[in-house]
Short mmCIF file of C-alpha atoms and ligand atoms in Angstrom, two decimals:
data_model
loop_
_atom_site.label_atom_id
_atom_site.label_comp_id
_atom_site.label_asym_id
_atom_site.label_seq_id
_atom_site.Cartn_x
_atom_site.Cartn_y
_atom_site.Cartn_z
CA UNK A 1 3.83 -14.16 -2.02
CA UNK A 2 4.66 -12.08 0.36
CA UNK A 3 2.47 -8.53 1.28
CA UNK A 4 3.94 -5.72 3.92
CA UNK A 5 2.00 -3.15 4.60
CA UNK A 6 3.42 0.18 5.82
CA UNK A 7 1.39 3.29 7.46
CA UNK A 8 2.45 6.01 9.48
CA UNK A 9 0.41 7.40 12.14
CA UNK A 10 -0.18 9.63 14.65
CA UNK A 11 0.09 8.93 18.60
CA UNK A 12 -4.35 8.80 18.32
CA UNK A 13 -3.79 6.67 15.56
CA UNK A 14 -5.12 8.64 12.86
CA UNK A 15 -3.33 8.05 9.06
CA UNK A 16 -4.42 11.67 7.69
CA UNK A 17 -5.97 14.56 9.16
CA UNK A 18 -10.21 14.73 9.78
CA UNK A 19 -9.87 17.02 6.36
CA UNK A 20 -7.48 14.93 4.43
CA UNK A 21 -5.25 17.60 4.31
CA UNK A 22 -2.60 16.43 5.96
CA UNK A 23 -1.31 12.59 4.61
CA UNK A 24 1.54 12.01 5.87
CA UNK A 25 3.22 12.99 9.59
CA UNK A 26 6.53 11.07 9.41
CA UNK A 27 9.93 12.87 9.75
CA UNK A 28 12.75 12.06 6.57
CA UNK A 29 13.40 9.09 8.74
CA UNK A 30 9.87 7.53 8.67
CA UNK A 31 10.58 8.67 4.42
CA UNK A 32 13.60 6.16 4.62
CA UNK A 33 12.16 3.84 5.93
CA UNK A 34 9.27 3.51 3.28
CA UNK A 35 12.21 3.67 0.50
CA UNK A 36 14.30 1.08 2.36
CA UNK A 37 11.05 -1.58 2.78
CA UNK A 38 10.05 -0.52 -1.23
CA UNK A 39 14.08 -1.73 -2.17
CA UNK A 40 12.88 -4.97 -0.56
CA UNK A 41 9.84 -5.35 -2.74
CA UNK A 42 8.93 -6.29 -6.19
CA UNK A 43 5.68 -4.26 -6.52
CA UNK A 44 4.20 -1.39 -4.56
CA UNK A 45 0.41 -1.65 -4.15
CA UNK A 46 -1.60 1.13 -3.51
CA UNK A 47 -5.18 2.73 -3.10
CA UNK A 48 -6.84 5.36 -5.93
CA UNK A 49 -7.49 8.15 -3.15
CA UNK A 50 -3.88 7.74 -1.70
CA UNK A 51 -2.21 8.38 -5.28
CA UNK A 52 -4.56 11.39 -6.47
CA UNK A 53 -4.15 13.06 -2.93
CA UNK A 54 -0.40 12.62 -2.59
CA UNK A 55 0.75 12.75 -6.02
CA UNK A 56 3.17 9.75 -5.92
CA UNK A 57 4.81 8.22 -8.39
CA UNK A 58 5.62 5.38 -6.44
CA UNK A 59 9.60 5.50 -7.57
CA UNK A 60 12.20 3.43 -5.95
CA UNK A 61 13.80 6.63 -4.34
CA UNK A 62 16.44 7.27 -5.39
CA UNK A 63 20.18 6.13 -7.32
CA UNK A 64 21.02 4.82 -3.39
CA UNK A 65 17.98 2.66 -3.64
CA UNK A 66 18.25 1.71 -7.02
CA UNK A 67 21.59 0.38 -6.60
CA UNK A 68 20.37 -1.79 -3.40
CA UNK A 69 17.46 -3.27 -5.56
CA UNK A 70 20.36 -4.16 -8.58
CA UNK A 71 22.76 -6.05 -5.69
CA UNK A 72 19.66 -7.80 -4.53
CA UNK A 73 18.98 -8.92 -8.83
CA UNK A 74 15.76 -7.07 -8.30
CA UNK A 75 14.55 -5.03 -11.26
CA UNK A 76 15.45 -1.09 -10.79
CA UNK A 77 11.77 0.05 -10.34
CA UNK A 78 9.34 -1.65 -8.56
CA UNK A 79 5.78 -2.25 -10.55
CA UNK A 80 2.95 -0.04 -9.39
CA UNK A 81 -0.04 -1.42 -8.98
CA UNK A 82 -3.07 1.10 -7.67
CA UNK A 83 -6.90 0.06 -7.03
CA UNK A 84 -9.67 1.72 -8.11
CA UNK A 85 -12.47 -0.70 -8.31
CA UNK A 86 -14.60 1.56 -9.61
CA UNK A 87 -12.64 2.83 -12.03
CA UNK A 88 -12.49 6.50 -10.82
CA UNK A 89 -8.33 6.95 -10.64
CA UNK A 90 -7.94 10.64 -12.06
CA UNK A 91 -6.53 11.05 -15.48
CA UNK A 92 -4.25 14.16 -14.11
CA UNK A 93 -1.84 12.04 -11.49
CA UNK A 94 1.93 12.83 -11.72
CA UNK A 95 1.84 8.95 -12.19
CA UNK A 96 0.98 9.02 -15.64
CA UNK A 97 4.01 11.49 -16.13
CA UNK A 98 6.85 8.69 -15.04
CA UNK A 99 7.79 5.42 -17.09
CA UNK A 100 10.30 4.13 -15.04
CA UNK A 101 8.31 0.88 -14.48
CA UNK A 102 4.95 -0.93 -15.29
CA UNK A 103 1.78 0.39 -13.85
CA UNK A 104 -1.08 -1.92 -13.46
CA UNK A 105 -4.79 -0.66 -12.16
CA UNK A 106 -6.64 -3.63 -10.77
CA UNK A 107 -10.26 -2.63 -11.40
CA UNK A 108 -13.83 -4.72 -11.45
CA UNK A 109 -17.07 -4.54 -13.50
CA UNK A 110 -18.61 -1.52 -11.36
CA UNK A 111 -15.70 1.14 -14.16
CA UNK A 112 -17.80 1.71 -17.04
CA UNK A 113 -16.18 1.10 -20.49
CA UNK A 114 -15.57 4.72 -21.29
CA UNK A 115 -13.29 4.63 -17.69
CA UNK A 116 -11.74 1.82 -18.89
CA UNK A 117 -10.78 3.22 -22.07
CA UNK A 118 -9.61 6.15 -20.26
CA UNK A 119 -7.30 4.30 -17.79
CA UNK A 120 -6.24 1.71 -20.72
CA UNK A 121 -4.77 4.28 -22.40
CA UNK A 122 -2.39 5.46 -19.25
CA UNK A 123 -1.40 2.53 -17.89
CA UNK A 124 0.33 -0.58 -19.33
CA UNK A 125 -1.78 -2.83 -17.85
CA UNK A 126 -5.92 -2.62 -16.26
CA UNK A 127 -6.90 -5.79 -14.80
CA UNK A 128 -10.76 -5.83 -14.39
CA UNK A 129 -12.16 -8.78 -11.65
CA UNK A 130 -15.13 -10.40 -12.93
CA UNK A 131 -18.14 -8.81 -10.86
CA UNK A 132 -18.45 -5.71 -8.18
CA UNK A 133 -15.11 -6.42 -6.34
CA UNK A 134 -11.16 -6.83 -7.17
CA UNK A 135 -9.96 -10.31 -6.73
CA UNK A 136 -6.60 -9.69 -4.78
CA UNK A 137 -5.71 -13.19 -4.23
CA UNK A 138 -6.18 -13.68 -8.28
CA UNK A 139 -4.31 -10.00 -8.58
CA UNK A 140 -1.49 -11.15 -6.62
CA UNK A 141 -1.36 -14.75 -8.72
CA UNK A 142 -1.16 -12.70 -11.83
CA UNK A 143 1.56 -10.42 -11.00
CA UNK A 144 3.59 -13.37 -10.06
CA UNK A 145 3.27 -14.66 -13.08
CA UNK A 146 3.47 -12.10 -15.44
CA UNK A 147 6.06 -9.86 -13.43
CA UNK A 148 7.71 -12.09 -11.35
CA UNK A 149 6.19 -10.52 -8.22
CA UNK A 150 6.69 -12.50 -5.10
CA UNK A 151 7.21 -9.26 -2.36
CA UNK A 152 4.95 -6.62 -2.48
CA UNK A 153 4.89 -3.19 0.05
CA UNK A 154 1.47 -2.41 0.05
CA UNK A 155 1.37 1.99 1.48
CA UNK A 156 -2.47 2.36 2.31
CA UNK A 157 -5.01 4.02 1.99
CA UNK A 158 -7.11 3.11 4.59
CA UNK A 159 -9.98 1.67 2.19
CA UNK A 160 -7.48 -1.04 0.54
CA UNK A 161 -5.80 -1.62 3.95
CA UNK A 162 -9.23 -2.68 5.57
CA UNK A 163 -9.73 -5.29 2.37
CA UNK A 164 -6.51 -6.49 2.76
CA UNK A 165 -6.66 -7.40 6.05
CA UNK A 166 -10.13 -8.44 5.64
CA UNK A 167 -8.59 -11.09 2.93
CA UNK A 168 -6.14 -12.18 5.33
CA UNK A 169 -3.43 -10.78 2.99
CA UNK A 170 -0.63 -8.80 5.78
CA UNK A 171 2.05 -10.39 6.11
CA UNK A 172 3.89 -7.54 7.98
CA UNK A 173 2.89 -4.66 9.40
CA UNK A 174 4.84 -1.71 9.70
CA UNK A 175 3.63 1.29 11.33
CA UNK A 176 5.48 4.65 12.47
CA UNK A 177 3.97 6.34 15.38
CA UNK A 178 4.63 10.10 14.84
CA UNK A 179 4.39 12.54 17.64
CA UNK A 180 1.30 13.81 17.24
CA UNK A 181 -2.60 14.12 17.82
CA UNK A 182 -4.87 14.55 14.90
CA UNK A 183 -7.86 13.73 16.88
CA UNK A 184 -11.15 13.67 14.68
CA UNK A 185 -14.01 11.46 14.88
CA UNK A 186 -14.13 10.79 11.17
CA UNK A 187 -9.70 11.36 10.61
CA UNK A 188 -8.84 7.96 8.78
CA UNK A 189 -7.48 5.09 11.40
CA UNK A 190 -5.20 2.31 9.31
CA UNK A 191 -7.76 0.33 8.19
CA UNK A 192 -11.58 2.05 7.42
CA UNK A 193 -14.77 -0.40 6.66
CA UNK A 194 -16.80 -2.89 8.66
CA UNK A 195 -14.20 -3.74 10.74
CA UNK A 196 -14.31 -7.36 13.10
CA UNK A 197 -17.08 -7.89 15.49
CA UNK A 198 -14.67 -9.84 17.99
CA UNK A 199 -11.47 -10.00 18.77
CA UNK A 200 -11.24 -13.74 17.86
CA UNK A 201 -11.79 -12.75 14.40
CA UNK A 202 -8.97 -10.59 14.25
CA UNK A 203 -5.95 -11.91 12.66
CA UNK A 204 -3.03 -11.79 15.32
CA UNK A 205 -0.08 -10.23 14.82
CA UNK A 206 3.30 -10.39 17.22
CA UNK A 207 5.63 -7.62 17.79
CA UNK A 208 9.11 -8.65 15.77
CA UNK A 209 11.21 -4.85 16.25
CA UNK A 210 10.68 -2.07 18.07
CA UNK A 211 13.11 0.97 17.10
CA UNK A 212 12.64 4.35 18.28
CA UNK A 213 14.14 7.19 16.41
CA UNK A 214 13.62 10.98 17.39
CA UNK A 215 10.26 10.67 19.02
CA UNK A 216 8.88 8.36 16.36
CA UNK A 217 8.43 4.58 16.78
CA UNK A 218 8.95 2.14 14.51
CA UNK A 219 7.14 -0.52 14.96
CA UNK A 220 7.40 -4.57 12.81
CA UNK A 221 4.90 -7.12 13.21
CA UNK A 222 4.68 -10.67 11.66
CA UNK A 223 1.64 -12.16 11.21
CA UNK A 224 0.81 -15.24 14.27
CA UNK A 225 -2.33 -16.28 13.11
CA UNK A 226 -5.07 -15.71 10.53
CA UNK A 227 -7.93 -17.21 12.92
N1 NAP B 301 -0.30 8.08 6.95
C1 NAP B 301 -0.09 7.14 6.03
O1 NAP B 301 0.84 6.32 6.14
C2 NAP B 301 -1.01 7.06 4.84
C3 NAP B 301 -0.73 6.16 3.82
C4 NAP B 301 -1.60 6.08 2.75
C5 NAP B 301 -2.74 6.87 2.72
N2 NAP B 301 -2.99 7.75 3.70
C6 NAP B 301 -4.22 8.56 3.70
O2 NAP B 301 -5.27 7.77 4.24
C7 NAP B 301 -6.51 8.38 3.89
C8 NAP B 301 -7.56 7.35 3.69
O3 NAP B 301 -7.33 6.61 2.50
P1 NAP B 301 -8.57 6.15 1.59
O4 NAP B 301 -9.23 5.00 2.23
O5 NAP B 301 -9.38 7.34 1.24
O6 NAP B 301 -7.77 5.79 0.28
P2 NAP B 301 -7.37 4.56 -0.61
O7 NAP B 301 -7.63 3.23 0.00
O8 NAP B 301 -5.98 4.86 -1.05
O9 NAP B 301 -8.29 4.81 -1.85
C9 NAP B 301 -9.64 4.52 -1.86
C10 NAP B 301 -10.05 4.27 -3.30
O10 NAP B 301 -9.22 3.25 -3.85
C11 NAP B 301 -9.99 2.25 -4.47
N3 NAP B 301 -9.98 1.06 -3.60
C12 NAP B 301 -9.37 0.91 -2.40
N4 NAP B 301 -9.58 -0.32 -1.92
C13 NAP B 301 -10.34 -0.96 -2.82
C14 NAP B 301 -10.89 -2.26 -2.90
N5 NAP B 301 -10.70 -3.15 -1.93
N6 NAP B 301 -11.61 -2.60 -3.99
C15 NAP B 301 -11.81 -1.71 -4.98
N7 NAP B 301 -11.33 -0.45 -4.99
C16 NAP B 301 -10.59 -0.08 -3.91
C17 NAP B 301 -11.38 2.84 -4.62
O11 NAP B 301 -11.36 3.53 -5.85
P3 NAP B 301 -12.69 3.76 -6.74
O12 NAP B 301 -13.32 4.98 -6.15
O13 NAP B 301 -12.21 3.95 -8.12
O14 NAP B 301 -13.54 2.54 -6.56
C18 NAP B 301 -11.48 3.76 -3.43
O15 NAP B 301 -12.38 4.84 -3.61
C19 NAP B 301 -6.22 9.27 2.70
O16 NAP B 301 -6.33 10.61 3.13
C20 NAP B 301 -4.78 8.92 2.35
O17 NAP B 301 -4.07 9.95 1.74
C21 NAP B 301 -2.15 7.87 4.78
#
């Protein structure tokens, strides 16, 4: 299995502005980019907040994109997966308005029945971990088997990112670096949460492209080492 994660941020390395407002501070080009990397992928994995806030439906982009994913014998639409370990994903996303593909909430024992009754009846799929926390390794098993899943784009929020990192789980990194300052002590950085101690606990990535387009950067790392 393979997971990318992509994130666009600004020059201060903020993902969103101190108010949440503002999500997302790539140009059509940084947009592109996203829809080329989700042509590549089976699934698209993303957080509750970073659904309900931006109103994605997580779509494949487009009849350009969906004609790359048929040469490549992927399915048209990738399957959506979104976390919301507790449970709390809103019933009134423009999500629940699209069928183009399976959606799939991975959950845990902290949603309370009458949540999962909600969400059961809007997705085609809620996969609850045993206990407080979602098991992404056993996630990730599961959609292999039962989609076919073996390339996933995860797109963030900052909450999922830090787990996934956390888990050892990035692959790839790809990150835009848009033209701006955000600034705020408490604006969302790419990954949120308890964060590593030292720098030998980091995982290590290594710099694999470096492409700059009209004052953004895009940047591709590969995973070196996982400690
Ligand atoms: N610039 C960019 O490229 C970019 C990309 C994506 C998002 N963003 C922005 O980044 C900001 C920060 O994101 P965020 O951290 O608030 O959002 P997030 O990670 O998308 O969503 C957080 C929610 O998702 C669920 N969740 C995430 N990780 C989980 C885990 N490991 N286990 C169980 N549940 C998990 C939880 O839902 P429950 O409450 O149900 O437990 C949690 O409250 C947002 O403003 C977002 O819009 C920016």
């Amino acid at each position: 299995m393979l997971v990318l994660l992509n994130m666009a941020m600004t020059a201060d390395g903020k993902v969103a502005t101190v108010n949440r407002a503002v999500t997302s501070f790539g140009s059509p080009r940084d947009l592109a980019h996203l829809y080329e990397l989700r042509a590549t992928a089976d699934a698209i994995l993303c957080g509750a907040r970073t659904v309900e806030e931006t109103g994605a439906t997580l779509g494949n982009g487009g009849d350009r994109y969906t004609q790359r994913r048929l040469k490549q014998r992927l399915q048209p639409y990738p399957v959506r997966v979104v976390v919301s370990g507790g449970g709390s994903l809103s019933s009134t996303i423009p999500l629940w308005g699209t069928d183009t593909s399976p959606v799939v909430v991975l959950t845990s024992e902290r949603a309370s029945a009458s949540d999962l009754e909600r969400l059961r009846r809007h997705a085609t799929e809620v996969w609850v971990s045993p206990g407080a926390e979602v098991d992404f390794p056993e996630a990730l098993r599961r959609l292999r088997s039962t989609y076919g899943v073996g390339r996933v784009v995860a797109e963030g929020g900052s909450t999922l990112n830090d787990t996934l990192f956390r888990a050892r789980l990035i692959d790839e990194l790809h990150v835009t670096i848009c033209p701006f300052m955000a600034g705020g002590r408490n604006a969302p950085t790419i990954a949120e949460g308890e964060g590593w101690p030292r720098l030998s606990h980091a995982s290590r990535f290594r710099l694999l492209r470096r492409v700059q387009r009209n004052g953004e950067l895009f940047l591709v790392y590969g995973i070196q080492s996982n400690r």
